[in-house]
Coordinates of C-alpha atoms and ligand atoms in Angstrom, one line a residue:
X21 CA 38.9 38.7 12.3
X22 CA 37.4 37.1 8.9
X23 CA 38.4 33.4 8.3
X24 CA 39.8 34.8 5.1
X25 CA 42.2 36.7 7.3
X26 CA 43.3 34.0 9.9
X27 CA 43.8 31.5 7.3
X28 CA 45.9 33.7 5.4
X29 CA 48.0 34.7 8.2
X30 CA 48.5 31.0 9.6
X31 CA 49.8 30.0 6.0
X32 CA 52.3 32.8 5.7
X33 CA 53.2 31.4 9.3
X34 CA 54.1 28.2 7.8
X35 CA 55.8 29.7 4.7
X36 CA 57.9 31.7 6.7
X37 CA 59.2 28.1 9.1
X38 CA 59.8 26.7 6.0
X39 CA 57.0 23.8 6.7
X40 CA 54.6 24.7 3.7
X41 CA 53.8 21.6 2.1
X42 CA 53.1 21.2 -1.6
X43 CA 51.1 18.3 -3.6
X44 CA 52.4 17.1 -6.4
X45 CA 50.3 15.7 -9.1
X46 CA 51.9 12.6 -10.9
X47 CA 50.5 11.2 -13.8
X48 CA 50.3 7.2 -12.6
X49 CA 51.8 5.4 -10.0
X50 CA 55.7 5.2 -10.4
X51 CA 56.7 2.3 -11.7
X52 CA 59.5 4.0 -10.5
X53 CA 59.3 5.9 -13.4
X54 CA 57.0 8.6 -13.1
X55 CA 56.0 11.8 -14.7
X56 CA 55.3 14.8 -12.6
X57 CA 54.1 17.9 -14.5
X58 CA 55.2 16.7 -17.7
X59 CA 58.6 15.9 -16.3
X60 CA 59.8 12.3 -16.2
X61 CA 61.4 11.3 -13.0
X62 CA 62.7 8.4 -10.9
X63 CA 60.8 7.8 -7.4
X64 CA 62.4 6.7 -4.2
X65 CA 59.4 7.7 -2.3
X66 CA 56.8 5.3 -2.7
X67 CA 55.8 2.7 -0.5
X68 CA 54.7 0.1 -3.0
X69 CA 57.6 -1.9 -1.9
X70 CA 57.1 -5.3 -3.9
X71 CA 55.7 -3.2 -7.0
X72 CA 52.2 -4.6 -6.7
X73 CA 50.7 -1.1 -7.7
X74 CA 52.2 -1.8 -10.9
X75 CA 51.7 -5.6 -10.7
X76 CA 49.8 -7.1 -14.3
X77 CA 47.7 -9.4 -12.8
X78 CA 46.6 -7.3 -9.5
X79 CA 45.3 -4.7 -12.0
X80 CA 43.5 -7.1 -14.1
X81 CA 42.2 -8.4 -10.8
X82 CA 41.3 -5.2 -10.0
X83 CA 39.3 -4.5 -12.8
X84 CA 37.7 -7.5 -13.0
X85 CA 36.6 -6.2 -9.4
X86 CA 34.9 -3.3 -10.6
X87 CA 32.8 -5.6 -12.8
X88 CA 31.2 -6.0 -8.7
X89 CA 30.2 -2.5 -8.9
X90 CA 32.4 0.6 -8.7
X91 CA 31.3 1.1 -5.3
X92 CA 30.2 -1.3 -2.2
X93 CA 27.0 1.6 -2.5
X94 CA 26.3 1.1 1.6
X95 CA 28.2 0.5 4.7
X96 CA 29.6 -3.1 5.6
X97 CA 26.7 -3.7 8.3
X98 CA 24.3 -2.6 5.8
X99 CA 24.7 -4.1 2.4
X100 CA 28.3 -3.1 1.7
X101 CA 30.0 -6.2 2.7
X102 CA 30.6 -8.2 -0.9
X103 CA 31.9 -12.1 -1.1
X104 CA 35.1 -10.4 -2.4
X105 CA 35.6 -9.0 1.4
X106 CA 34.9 -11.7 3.1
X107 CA 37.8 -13.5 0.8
X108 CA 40.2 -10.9 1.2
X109 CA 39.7 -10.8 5.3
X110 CA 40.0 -15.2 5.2
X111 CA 43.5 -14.3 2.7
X112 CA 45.0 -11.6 5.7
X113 CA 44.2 -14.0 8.7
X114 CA 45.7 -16.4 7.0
X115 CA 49.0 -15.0 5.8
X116 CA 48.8 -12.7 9.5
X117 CA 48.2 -16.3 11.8
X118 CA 45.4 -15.1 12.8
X119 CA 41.9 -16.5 13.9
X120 CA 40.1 -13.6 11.6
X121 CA 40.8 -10.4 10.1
X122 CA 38.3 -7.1 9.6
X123 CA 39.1 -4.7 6.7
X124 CA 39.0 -0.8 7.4
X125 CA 38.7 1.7 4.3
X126 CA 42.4 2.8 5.7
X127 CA 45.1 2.7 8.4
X128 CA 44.1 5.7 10.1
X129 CA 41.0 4.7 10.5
X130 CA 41.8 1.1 11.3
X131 CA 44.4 2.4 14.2
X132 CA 41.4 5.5 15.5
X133 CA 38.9 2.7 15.2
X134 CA 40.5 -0.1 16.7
X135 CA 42.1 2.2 20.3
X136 CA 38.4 3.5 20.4
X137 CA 36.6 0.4 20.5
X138 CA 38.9 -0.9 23.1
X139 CA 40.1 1.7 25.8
X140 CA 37.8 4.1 27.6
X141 CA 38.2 6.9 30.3
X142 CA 39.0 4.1 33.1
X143 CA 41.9 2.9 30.7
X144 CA 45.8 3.4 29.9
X145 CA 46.8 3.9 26.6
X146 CA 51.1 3.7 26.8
X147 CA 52.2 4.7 23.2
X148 CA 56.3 5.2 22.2
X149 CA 56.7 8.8 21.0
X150 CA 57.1 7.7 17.3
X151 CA 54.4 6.6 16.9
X152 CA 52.4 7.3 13.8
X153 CA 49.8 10.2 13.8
X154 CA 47.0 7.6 13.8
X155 CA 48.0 5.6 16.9
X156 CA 48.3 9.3 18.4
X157 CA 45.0 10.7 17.5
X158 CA 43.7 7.6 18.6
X159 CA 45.0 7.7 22.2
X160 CA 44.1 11.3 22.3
X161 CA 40.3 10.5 21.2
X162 CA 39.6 7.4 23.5
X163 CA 39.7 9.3 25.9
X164 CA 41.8 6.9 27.8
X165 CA 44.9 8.0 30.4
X166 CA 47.8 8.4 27.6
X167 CA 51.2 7.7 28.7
X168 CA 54.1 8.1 26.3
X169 CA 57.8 7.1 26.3
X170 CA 61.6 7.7 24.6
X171 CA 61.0 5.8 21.0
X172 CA 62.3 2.7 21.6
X173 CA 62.9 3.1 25.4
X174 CA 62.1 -0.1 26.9
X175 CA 62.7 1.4 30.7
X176 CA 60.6 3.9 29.9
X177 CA 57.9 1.2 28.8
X178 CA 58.3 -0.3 32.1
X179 CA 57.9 3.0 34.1
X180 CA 54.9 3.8 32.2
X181 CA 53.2 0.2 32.9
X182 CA 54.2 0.7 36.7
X183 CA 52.4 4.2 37.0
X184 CA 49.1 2.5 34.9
X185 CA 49.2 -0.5 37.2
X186 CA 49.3 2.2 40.3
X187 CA 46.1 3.8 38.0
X188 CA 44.3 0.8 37.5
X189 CA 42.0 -0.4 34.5
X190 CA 42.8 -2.3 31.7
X191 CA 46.2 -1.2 29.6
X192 CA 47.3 -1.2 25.9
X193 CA 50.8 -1.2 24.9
X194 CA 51.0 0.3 20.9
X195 CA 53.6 0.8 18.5
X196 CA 54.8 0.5 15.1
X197 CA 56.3 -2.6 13.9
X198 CA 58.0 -0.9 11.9
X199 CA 59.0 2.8 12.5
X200 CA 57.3 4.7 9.7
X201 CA 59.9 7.7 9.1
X202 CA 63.1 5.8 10.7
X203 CA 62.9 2.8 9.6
X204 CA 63.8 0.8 12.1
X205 CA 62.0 -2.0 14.3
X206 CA 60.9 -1.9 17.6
X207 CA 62.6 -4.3 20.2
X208 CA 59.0 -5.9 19.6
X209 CA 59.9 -9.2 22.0
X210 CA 61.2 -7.4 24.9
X211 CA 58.2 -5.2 24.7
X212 CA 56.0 -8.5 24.4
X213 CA 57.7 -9.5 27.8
X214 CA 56.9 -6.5 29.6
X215 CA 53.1 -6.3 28.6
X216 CA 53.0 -10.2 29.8
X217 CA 54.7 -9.3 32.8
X218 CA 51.9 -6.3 33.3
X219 CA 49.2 -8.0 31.9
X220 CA 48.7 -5.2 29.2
X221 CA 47.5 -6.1 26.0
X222 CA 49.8 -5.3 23.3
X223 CA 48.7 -3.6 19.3
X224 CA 51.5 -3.7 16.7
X225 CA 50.8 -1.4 13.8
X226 CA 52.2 -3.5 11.1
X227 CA 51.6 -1.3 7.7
X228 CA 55.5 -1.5 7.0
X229 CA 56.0 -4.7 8.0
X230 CA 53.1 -6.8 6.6
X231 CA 54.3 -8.1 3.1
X232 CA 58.0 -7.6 3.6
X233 CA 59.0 -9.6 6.8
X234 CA 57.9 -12.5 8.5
X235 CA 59.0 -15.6 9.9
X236 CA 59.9 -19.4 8.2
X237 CA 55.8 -20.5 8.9
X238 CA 54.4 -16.3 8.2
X239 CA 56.8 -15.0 5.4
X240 CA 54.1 -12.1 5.3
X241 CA 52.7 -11.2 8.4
X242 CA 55.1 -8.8 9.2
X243 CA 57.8 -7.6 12.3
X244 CA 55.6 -9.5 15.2
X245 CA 55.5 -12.6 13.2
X246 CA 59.7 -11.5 13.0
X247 CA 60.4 -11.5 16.3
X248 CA 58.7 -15.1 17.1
X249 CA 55.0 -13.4 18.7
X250 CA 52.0 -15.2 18.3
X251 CA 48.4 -13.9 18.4
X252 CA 49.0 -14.9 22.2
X253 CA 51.6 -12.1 22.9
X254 CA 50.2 -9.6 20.0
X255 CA 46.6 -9.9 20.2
X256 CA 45.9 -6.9 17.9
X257 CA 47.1 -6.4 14.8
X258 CA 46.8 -3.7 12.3
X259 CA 48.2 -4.0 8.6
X260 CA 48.0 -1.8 5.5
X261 CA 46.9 -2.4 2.3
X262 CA 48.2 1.0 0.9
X263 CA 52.0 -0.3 1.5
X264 CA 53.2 -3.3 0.5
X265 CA 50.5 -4.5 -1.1
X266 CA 50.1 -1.0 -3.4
X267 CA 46.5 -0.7 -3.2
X268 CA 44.2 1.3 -0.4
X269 CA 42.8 0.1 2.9
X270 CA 43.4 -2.0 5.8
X271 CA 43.0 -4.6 8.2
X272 CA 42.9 -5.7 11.5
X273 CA 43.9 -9.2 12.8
X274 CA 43.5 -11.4 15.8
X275 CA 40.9 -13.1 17.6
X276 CA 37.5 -14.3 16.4
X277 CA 36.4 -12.1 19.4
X278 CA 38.3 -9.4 18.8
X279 CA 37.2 -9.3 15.2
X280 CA 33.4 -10.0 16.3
X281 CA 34.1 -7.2 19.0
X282 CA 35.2 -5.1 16.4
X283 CA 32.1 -5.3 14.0
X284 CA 29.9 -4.1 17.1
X285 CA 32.2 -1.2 18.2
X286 CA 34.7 0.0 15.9
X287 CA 33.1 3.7 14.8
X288 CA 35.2 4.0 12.0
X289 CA 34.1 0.4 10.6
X290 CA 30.5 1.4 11.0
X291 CA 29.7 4.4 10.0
X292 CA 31.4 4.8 6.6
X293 CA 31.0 2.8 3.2
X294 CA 32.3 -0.4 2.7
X295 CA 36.2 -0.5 1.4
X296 CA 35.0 -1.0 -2.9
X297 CA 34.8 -4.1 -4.3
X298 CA 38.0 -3.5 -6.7
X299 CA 40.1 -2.9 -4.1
X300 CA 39.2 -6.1 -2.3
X301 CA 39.6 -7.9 -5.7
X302 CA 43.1 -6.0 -6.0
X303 CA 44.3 -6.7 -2.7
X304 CA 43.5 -10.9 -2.9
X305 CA 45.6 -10.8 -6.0
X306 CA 48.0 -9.0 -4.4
X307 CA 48.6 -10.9 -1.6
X308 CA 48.2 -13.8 -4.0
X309 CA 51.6 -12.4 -5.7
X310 CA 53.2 -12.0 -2.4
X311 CA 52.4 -15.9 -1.5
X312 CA 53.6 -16.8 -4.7
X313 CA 56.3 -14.7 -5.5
X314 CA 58.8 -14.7 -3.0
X315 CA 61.7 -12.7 -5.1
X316 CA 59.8 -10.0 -5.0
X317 CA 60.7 -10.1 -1.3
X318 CA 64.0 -10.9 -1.6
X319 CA 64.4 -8.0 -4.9
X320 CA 63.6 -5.7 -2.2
X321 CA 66.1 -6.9 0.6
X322 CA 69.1 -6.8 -2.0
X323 CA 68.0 -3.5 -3.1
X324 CA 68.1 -2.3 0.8
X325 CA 71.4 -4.3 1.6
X326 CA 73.0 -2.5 -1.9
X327 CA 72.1 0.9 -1.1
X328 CA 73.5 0.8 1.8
X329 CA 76.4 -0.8 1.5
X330 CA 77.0 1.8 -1.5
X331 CA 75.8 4.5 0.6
X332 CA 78.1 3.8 3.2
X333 CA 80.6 3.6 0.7
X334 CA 80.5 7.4 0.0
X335 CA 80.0 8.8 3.7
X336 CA 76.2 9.3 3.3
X337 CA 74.2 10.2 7.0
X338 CA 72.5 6.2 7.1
X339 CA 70.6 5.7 9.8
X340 CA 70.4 2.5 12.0
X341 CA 67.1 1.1 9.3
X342 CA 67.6 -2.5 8.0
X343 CA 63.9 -1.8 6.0
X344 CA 62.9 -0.5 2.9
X345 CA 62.7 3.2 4.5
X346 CA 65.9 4.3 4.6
X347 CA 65.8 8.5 6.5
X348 CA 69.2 10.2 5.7
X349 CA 69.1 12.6 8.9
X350 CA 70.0 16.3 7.5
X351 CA 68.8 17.9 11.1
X352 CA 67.5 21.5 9.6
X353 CA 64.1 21.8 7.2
X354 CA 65.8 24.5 5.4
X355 CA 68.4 22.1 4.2
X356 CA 66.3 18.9 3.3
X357 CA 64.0 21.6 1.4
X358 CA 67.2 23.1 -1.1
X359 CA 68.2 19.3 -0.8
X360 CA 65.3 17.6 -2.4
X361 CA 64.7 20.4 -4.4
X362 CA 67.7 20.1 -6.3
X363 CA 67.3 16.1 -6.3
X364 CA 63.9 17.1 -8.1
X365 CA 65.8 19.8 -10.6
X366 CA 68.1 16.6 -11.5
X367 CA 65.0 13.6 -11.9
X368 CA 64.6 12.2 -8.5
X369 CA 61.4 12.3 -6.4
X370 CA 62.7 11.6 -2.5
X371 CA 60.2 12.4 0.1
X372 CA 61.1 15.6 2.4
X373 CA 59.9 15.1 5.8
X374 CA 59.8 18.0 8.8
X375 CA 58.1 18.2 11.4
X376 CA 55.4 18.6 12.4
X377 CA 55.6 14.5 11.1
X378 CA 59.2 14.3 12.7
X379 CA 60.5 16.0 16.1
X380 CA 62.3 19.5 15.3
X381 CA 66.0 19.2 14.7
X382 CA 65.6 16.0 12.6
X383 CA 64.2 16.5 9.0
X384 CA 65.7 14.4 6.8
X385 CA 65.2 12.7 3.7
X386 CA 62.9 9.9 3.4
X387 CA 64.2 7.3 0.6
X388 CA 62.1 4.2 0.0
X389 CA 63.3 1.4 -2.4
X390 CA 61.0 -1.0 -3.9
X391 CA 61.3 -4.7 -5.3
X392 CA 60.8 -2.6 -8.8
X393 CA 63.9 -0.3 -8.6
X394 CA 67.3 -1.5 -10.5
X395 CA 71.0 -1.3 -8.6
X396 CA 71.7 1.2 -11.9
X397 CA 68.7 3.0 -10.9
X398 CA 69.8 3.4 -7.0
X399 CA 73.6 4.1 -7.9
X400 CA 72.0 7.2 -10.2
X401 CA 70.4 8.4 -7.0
X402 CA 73.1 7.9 -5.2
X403 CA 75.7 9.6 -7.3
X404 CA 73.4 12.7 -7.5
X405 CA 73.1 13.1 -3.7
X406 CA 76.7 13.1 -3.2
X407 CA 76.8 15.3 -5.3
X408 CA 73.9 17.8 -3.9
X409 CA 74.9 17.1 -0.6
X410 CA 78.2 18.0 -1.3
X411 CA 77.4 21.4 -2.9
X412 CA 74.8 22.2 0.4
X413 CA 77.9 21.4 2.6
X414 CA 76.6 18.4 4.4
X415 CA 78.9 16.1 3.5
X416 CA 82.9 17.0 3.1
X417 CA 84.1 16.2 -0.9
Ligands
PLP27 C1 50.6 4.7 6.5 C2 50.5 4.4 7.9 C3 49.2 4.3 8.6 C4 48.0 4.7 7.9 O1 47.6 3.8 6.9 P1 46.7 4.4 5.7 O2 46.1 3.2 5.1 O3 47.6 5.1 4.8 O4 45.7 5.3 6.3 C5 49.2 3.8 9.9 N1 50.3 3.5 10.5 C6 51.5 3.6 10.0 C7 52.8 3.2 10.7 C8 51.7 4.0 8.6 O5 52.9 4.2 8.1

């Protein structure tokens, strides 16, 4: 068969499971305002969660950046590693606790990098099932003995570390901090305990938690820092630039051996061009702006505690989340697809989400608020939904 033919054929498969995905071209980032196609609209779908895409003074850092050169023109090893980068990394180990930090030119590649680097054929890789696609392609490409368990499970942590333990070699524990289509947290110090108890070494993917939770010392550093863990009980770290902090990249944090380790080892950190100098600028200024403005923070936390006490209110599908991602389980694709739809038709950009990103049975819509949105602006949403959900018979009038 042509490739013509097989590509056609596999895309009229996905048409017909209702899983064809569209892009959407938007004009500039929302601010939450946002024009799509000419059409002005309100977005609950970004992750810019302290509006720092939008932020004044991280753009003018930004372009003062670009001043640097609009590219790092080489990889970091070669001559792609600017002054700018080496600030930003001494700016996220010190807002992580961390010895040092490394940037990657994203998350993906930070999480592919990172499980490479560390775990080989002779290792165990023990991963909770929700994991975000990068954690999972890393496991699968290390090469290392992957072991999986119920999201959130912790005896099914503790099974998996027994049957590694039987296996032998060394064994990393990884999840998200912050559970990136749910929402919610992972029972991060119980999980700490276990991988002490089984000497595993433990990687918390912080990209929703960095910027937006912390403790009284770490404000920033995300759901480890949360839960009272250390770089003792979380040795790796992986954040996200492209979240909170509304700009593109990543990082990982720990140990000045881990970081050193890194440099050497990490694929993904070597062989590609260095993250460009803009970006660096922007990010320092906008973790500058989450240092030194701390209502973003809380803007965002009463924006999460008003939705949902409002949403409650009027009988939507909440789920357990106490972050900015806030999933509204509608179970069938077919449904979240007319839903959001009809959300669009009225001025409201809500991310659809089916699997393959979520397991089958649980599509839902993924609302994210921001720091930037108003209570008017939610109680619009809101409203609307009712209403749509109402005429799509998923909730009772
Ligand atoms: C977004 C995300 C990543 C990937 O980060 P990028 O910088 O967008 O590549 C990794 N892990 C989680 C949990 C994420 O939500």
């Amino acid at each position: 068969m042509t490739l013509e033919k097989i590509l056609r054929q596999r895309l009229d498969e996905r048409r017909r499971d209702g899983l064809y995905r569209q892009i959407k071209t938007l004009a500039a980032a929302p601010t939450p305002l946002v024009t799509v196609d000419g059409r002005e609209m309100l977005a609950f779908s970004s992750n810019d969660y302290l509006g720092l895409a939008i932020h004044p003074e991280v753009i003018a850092a930004q372009k003062a950046g670009a001043e640097l050169g609009a590219g790092a023109t080489a990889s970091h090893l070669v001559n792609g590693h600017f002054q700018v980068h080496q600030q930003l990394q001494q700016s996220l180990a010190e807002v992580t606790g961390r010895e040092a930090a490394l940037v990657f030119s994203s998350g993906y590649m930070a999480n592919v990098g990172t499980l490479c680097a560390l775990l080989g054929r002779a290792d165990n890789i023990i991963s909770d099932k929700l994991n975000h696609a990068s954690l999972i392609d890393g496991a699968r490409l290390c090469g290392a003995n992957s072991l999986r368990f119920p999201h959130g499970d912790l005896d099914g942590l503790h099974r998996q570390l027994q049957r590694a333990a039987r296996r032998g070699g060394n064994t990393l524990v990884a999840v998200d901090g912050v559970y990136s289509m749910d929402g919610d947290l992972a029972p991060l110090a119980e999980i700490a305990g276990l991988c002490r108890d089984y000497g595993a070494w433990l990687l918390v993917d912080e990209a929703h938690g960095f910027g937006v939770m912390g403790s009284a010392q770490l404000p920033l550093a995300g759901s480890s820092a949360a839960a009272g863990l250390d770089q003792s009980q979380v040795p790796v770290i992986m954040g996200t630039l492209g979240k909170a902090a509304g700009n593109a990249g990543a990082f990982v944090a720990g140990s000045s051996a881990l970081i050193d380790y890194l440099v050497q080892f990490a694929r993904p950190y070597i062989y590609t061009t260095g993250m460009p100098p803009a970006v660096a600028a922007g990010s320092i200024a906008a973790v500058e702006r989450m240092r030194s403005e701390p209502e973003l923070a809380r803007r965002l936390q009463e924006n999460i505690a008003h939705f949902r006490q409002r949403a409650a209110q009027l009988n939507l599908p909440l789920a357990g989340s106490s972050t900015a991602i806030q999933p509204l389980l509608l179970g069938c694709e077919k449904t979240v697809m007319s839903v959001s739809a009809k959300l669009e038709c009225r001025g409201f950009l809500v991310g659809a989400i089916r699997p393959p990103t979520v397991p089958v049975g649980t599509a839902r819509l993924r609302i994210t608020l921001s720091a930037a949105h108003s209570h008017d602006q939610i109680n619009a949403l809101l409203d609307e939904l009712v209403s749509v959900l109402q005429e799509n018979a998923v909730v009772r009038s």
